[in-house]
mmCIF file of C-alpha atoms in Angstrom:
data_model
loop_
_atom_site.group_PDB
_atom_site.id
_atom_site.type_symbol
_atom_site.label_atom_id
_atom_site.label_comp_id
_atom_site.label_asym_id
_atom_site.label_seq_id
_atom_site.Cartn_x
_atom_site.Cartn_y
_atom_site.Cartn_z
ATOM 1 C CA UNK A 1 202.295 19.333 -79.580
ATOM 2 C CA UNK A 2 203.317 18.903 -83.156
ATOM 3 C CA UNK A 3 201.946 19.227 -86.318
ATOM 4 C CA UNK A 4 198.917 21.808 -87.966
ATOM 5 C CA UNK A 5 197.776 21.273 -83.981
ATOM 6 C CA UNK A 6 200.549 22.956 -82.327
ATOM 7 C CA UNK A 7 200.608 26.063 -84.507
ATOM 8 C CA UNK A 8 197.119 26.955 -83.544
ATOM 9 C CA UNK A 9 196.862 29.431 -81.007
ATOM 10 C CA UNK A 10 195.386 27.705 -77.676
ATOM 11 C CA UNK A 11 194.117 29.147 -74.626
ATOM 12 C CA UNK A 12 192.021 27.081 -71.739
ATOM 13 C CA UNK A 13 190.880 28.730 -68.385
ATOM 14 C CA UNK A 14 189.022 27.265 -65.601
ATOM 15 C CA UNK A 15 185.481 28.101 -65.322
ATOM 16 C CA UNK A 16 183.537 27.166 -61.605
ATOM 17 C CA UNK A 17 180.035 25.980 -61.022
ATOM 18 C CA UNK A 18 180.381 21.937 -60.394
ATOM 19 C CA UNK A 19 181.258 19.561 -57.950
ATOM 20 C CA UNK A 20 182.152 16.620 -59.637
ATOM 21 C CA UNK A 21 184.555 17.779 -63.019
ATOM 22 C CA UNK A 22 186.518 20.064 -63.674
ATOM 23 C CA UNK A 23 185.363 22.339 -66.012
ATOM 24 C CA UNK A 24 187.349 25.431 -68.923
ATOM 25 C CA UNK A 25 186.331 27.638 -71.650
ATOM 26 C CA UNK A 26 188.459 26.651 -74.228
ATOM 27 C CA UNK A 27 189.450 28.820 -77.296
ATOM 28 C CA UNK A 28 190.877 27.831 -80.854
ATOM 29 C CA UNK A 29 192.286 30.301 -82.942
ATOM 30 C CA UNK A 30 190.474 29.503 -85.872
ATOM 31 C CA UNK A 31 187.562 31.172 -87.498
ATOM 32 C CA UNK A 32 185.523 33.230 -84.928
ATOM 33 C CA UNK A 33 184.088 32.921 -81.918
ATOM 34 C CA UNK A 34 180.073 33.113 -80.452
ATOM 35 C CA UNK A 35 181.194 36.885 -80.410
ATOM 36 C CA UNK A 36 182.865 37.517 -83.601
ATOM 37 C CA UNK A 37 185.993 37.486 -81.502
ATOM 38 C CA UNK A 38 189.409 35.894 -83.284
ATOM 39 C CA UNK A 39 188.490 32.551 -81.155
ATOM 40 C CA UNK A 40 186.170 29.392 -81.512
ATOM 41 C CA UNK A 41 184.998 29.129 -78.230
ATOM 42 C CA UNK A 42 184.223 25.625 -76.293
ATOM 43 C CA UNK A 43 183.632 24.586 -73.229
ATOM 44 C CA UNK A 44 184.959 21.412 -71.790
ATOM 45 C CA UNK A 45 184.533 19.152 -68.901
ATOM 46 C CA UNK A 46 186.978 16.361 -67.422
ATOM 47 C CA UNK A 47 186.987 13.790 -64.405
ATOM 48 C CA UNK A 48 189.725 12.042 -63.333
ATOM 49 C CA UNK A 49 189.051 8.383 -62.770
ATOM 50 C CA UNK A 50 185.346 8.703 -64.610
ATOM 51 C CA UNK A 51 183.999 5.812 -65.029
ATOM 52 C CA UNK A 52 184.488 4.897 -69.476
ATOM 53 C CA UNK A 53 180.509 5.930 -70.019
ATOM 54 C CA UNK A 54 179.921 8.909 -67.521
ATOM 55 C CA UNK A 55 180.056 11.574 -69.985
ATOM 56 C CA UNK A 56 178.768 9.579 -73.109
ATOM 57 C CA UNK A 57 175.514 9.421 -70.762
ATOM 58 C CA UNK A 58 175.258 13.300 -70.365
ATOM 59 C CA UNK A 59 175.809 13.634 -74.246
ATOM 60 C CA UNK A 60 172.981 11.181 -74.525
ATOM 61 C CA UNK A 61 171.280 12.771 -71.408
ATOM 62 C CA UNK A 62 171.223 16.409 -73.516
ATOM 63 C CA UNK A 63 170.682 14.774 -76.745
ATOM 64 C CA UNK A 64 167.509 13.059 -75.416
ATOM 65 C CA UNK A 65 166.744 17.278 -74.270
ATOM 66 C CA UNK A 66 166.860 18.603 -77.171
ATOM 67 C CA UNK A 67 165.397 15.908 -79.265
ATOM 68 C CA UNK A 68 162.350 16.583 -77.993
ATOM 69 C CA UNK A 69 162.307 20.232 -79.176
ATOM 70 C CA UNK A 70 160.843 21.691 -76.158
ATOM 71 C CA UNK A 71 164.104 23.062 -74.606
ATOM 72 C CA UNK A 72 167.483 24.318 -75.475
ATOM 73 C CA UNK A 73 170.953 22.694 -74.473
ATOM 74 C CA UNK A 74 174.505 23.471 -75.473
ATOM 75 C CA UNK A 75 175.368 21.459 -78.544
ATOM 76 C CA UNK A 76 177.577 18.422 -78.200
ATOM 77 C CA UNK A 77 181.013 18.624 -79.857
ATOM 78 C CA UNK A 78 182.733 15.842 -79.161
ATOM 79 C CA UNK A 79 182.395 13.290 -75.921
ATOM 80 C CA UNK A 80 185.247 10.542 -75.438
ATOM 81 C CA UNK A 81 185.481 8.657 -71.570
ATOM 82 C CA UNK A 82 187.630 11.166 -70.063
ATOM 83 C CA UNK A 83 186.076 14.541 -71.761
ATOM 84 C CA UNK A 84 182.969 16.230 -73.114
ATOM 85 C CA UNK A 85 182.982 19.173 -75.014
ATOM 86 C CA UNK A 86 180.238 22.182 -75.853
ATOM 87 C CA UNK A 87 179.919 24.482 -77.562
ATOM 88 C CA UNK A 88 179.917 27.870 -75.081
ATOM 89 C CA UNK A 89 177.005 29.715 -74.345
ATOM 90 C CA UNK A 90 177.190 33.223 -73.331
ATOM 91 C CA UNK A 91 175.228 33.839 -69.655
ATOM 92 C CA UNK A 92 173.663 36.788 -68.974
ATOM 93 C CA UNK A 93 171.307 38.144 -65.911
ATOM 94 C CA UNK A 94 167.964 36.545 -65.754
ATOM 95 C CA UNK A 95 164.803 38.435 -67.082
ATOM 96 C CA UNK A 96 161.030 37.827 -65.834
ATOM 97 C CA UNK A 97 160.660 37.366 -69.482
ATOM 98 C CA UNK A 98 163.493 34.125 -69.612
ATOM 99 C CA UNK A 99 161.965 33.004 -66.649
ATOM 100 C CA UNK A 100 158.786 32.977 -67.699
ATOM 101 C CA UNK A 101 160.152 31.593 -71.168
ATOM 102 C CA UNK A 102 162.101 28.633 -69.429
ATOM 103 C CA UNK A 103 158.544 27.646 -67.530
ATOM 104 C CA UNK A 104 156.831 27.395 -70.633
ATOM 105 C CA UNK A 105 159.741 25.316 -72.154
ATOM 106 C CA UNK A 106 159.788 22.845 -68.764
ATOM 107 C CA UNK A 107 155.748 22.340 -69.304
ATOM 108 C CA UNK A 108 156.315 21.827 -72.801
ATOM 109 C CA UNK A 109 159.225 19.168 -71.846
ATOM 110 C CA UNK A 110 156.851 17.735 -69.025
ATOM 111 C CA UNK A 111 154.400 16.916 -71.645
ATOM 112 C CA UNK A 112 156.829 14.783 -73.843
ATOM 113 C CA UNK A 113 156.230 10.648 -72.834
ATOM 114 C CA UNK A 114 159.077 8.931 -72.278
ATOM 115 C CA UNK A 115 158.868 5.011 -72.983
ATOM 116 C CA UNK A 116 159.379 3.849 -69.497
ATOM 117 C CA UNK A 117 161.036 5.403 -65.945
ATOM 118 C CA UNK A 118 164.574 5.365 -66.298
ATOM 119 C CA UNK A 119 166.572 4.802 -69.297
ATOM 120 C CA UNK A 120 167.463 2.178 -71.632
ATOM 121 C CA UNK A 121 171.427 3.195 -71.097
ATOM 122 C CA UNK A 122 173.650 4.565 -68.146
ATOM 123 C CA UNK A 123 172.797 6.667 -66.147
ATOM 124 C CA UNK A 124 174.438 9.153 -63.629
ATOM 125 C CA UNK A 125 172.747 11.768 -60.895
ATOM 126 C CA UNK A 126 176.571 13.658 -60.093
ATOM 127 C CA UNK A 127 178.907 10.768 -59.580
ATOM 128 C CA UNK A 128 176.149 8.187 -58.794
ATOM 129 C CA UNK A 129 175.172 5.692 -61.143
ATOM 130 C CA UNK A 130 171.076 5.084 -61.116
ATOM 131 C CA UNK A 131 169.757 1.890 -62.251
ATOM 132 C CA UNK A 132 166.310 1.123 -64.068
ATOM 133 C CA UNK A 133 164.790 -2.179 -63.708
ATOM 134 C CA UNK A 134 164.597 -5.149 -66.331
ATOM 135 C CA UNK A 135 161.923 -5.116 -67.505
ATOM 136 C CA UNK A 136 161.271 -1.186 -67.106
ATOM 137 C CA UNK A 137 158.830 0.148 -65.667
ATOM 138 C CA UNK A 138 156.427 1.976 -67.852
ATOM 139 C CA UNK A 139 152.775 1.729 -65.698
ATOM 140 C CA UNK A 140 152.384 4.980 -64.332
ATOM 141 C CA UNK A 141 150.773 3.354 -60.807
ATOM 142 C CA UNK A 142 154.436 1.741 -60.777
ATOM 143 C CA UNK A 143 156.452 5.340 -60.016
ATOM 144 C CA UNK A 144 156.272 4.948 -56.393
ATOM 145 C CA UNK A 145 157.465 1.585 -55.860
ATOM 146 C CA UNK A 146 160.265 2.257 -58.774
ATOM 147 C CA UNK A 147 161.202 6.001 -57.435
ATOM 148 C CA UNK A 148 161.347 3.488 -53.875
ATOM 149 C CA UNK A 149 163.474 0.632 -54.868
ATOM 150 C CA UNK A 150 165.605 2.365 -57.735
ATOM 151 C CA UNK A 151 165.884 6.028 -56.620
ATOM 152 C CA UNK A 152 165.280 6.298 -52.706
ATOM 153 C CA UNK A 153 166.969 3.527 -50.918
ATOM 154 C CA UNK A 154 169.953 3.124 -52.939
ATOM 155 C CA UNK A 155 170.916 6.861 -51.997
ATOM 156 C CA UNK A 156 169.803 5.949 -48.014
ATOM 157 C CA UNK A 157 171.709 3.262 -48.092
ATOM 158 C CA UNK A 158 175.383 5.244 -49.621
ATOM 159 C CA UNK A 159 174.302 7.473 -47.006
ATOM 160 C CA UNK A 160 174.023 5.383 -43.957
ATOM 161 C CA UNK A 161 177.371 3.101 -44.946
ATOM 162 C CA UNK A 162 178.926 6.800 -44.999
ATOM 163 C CA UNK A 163 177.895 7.929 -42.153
ATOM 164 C CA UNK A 164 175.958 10.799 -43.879
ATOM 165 C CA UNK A 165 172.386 10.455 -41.932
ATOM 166 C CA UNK A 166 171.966 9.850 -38.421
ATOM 167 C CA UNK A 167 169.558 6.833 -37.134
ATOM 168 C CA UNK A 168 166.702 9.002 -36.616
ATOM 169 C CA UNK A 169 166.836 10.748 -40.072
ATOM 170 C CA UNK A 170 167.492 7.278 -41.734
ATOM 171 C CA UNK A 171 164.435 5.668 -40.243
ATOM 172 C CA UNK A 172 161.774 8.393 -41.073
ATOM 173 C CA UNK A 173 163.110 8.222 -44.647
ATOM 174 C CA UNK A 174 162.611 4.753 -44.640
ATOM 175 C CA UNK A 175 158.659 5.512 -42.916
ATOM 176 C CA UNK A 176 158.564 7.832 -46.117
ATOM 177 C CA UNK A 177 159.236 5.043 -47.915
ATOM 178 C CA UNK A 178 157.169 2.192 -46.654
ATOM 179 C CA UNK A 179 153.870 4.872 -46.690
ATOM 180 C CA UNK A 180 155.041 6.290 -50.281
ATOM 181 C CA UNK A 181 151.287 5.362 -51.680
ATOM 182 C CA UNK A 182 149.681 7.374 -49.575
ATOM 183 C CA UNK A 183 152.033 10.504 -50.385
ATOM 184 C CA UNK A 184 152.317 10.543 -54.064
ATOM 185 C CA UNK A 185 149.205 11.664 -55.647
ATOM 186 C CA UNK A 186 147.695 10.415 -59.203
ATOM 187 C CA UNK A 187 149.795 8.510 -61.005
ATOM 188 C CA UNK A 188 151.510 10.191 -63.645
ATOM 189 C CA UNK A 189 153.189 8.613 -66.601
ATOM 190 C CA UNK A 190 156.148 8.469 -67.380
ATOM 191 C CA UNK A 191 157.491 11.804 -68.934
ATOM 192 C CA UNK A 192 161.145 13.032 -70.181
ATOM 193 C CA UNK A 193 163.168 15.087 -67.249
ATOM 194 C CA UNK A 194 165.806 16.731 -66.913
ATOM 195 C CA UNK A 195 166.358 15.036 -63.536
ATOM 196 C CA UNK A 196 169.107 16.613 -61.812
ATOM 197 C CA UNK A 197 167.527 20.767 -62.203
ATOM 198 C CA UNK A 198 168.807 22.698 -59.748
ATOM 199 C CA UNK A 199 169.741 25.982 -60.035
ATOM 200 C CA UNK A 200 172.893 26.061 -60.983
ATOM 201 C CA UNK A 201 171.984 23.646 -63.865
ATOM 202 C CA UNK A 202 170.505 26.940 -65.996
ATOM 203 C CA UNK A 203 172.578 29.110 -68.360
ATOM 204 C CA UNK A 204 170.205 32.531 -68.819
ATOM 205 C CA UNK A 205 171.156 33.518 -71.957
ATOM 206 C CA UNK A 206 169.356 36.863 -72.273
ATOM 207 C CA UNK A 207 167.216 35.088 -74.897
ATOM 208 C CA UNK A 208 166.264 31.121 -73.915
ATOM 209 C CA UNK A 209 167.769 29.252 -71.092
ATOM 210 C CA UNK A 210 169.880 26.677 -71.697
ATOM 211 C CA UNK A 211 170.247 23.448 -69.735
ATOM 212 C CA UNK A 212 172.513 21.578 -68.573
ATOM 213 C CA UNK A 213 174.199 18.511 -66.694
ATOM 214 C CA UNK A 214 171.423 16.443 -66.626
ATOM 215 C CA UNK A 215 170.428 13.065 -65.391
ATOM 216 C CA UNK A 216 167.675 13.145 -68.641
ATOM 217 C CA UNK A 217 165.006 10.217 -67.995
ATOM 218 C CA UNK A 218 161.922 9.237 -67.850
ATOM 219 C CA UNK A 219 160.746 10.136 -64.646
ATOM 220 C CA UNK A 220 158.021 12.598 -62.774
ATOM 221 C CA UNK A 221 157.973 16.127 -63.521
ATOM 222 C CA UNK A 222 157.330 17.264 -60.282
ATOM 223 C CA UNK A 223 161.181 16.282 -59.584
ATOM 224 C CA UNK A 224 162.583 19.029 -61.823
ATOM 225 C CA UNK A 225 160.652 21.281 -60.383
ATOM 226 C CA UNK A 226 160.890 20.531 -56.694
ATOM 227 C CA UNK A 227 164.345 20.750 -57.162
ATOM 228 C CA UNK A 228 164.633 23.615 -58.907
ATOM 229 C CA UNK A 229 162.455 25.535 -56.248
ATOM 230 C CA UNK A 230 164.522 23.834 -53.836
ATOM 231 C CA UNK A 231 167.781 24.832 -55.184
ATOM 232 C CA UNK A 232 166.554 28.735 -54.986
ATOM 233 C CA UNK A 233 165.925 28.956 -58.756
ATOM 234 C CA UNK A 234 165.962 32.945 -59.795
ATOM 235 C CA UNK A 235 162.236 34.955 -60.424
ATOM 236 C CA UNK A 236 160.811 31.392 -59.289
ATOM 237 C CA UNK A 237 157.547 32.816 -58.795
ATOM 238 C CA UNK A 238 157.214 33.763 -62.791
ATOM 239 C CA UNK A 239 158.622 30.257 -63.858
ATOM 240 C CA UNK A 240 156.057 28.398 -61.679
ATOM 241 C CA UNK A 241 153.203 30.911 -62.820
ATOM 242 C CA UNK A 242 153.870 30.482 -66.451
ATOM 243 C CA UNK A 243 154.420 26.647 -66.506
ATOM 244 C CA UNK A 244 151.066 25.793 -64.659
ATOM 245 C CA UNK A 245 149.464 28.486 -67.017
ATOM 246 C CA UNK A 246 150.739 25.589 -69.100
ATOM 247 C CA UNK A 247 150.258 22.664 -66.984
ATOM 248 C CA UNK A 248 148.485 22.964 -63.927
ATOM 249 C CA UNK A 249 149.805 20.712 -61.134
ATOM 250 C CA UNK A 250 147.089 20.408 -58.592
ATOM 251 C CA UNK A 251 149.183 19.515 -55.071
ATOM 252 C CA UNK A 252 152.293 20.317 -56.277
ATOM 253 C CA UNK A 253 153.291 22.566 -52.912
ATOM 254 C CA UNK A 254 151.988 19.494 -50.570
ATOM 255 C CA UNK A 255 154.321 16.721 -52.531
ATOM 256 C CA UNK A 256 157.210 18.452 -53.018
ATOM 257 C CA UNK A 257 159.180 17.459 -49.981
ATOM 258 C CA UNK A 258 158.541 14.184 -51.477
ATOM 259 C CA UNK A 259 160.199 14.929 -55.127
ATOM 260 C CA UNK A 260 162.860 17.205 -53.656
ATOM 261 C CA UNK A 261 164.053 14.514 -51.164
ATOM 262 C CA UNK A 262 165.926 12.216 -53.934
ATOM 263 C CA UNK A 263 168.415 15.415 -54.509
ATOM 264 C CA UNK A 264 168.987 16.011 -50.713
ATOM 265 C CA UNK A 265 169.441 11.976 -49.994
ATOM 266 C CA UNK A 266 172.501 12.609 -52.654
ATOM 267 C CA UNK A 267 173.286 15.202 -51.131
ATOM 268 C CA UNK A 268 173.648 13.389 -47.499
ATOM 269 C CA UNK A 269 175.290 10.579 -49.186
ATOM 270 C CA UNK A 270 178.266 12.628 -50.850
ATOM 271 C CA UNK A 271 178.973 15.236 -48.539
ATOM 272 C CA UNK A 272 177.093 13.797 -45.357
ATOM 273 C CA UNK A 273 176.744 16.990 -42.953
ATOM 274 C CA UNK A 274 173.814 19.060 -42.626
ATOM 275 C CA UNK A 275 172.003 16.722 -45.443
ATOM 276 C CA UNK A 276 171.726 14.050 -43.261
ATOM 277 C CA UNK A 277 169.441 16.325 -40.886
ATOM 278 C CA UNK A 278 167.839 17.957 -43.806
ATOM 279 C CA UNK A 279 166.947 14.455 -45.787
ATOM 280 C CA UNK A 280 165.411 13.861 -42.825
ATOM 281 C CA UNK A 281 163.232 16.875 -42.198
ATOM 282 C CA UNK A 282 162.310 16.498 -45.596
ATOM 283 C CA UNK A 283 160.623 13.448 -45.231
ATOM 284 C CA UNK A 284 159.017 14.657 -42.403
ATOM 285 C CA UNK A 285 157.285 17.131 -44.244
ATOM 286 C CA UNK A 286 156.370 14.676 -46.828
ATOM 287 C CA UNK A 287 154.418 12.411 -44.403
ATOM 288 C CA UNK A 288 153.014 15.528 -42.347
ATOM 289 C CA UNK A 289 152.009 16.961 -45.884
ATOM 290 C CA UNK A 290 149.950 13.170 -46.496
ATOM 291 C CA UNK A 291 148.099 13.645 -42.857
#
């Protein structure tokens, strides 16, 4: 490494939390870091054999976050087709206070429309691209056959051919399917998401939660949170309580096996297992939720 480059101090270590990239803090020895330490400090993310726009879609997936003003991401620093890079955010413990602040933030983000379901550009839930019809889909009695054809199936299908979901399992996700009217409630138009909210997809900051990794659409709010409850999200019971003080979500406990089941079909389709089972429990309880 030649040049002004190579007589800047460099340092890179890896950092866990994802399944799909591999992930390091970075530092520059220039200026200061987040801390007032003697480093700029980044955080980057590489995948070998990514597909050319897999991580201009999460740059556009956390610019289309924080464009709407209601929560907080990392700020993009550069994305090329083999690396995106953030700027780092310090993690603390989470407080019933953050909690409660990141429910208000997720109402707030619920409440933003989004033109259609889907996007107008890639899109990626882990390594799995989705797809959104031509024309889009943007009448909010069209979710259910959309989250169906374009969301559902697709990942039943990876997870059959894989051999991630037994007969049994398969078929009742497919009943889910065919009886999907019956289970998904008023329709609800379409709204910006975060779309892949687990857990693990929340930096507590000690201040405002960050997001990140997201699969940012338009889609139905009830995903992010189903997920998120799903996924064993921390002090869950103060970021549900202050996000219906928000937005009240009448039904939400009966339909989320339904909104939770996208993330375990992917689930089942990567990594096959106990998902298989669990995808189809899951929409089990969906239909037994419907009566």
């Amino acid at each position: 490494m030649g040049g002004l480059l190579g007589m800047i101090p460099f340092s890179a270590s890896p950092v866990s939390g994802g399944e799909i990239c591999d992930a390091y803090r970075v530092g520059l020895g220039l200026g200061v870091d987040n801390n007032g330490g003697p480093f700029l400090t980044y955080f980057a993310k590489t995948r070998d054999g990514a597909p050319a726009d897999f991580f201009p879609a999460e740059a556009a997936g956390l610019e289309l976050l924080r464009s709407t003003g209601a929560v907080a991401v990392p700020e993009v620093l550069a994305v090329e087709p083999d690396v995106l890079v953030l700027r780092w955010v310090d993690t603390a413990e989470p407080s019933d206070a953050e909690a409660e602040r990141l429910g208000r933030d997720l109402a707030a983000l619920h409440e933003t429309a989004a033109p259609h379901y889907g996007t107008a550009g890639p899109l990626y839930l882990g390594p799995v691209p989705l797809t959104t019809p031509e024309p889009p889909v943007d009448d909010p009695a069209g979710w259910p056959a959309f989250h169906v054809e374009h969301r559902l199936l697709p990942l039943l299908r990876m997870a059959v051919d894989g051999g991630g979901i037994g007969p049994g399992d398969a078929r009742d996700v497919e009943r889910l399917c065919e009886r999907i009217e019956e289970v998904a409630g008023a329709p609800q138009r379409p709204a910006v998401i975060h779309g892949d909210l687990w857990a693990g997809n929340i930096l507590w900051t000690g201040d405002r939660p960050h997001l990140i990794d997201p699969a940012a659409q338009g889609g139905h709010p009830e995903a992010d949170l189903a997920f998120l409850e799903l996924s064993g999200c921390p002090r869950w019971d103060r970021v549900i309580g202050a996000y219906e003080e928000v937005r009240p979500v009448p039904g939400r406990r009966e339909r989320a096996p339904l909104h939770a089941l996208h993330h375990v079909l992917i689930h089942a389709a990567l990594f096959g297992g106990a998902y298989g089972a669990e995808s189809g429990e899951t929409a089990r309880c969906a239909l037994r939720a419907a009566g």
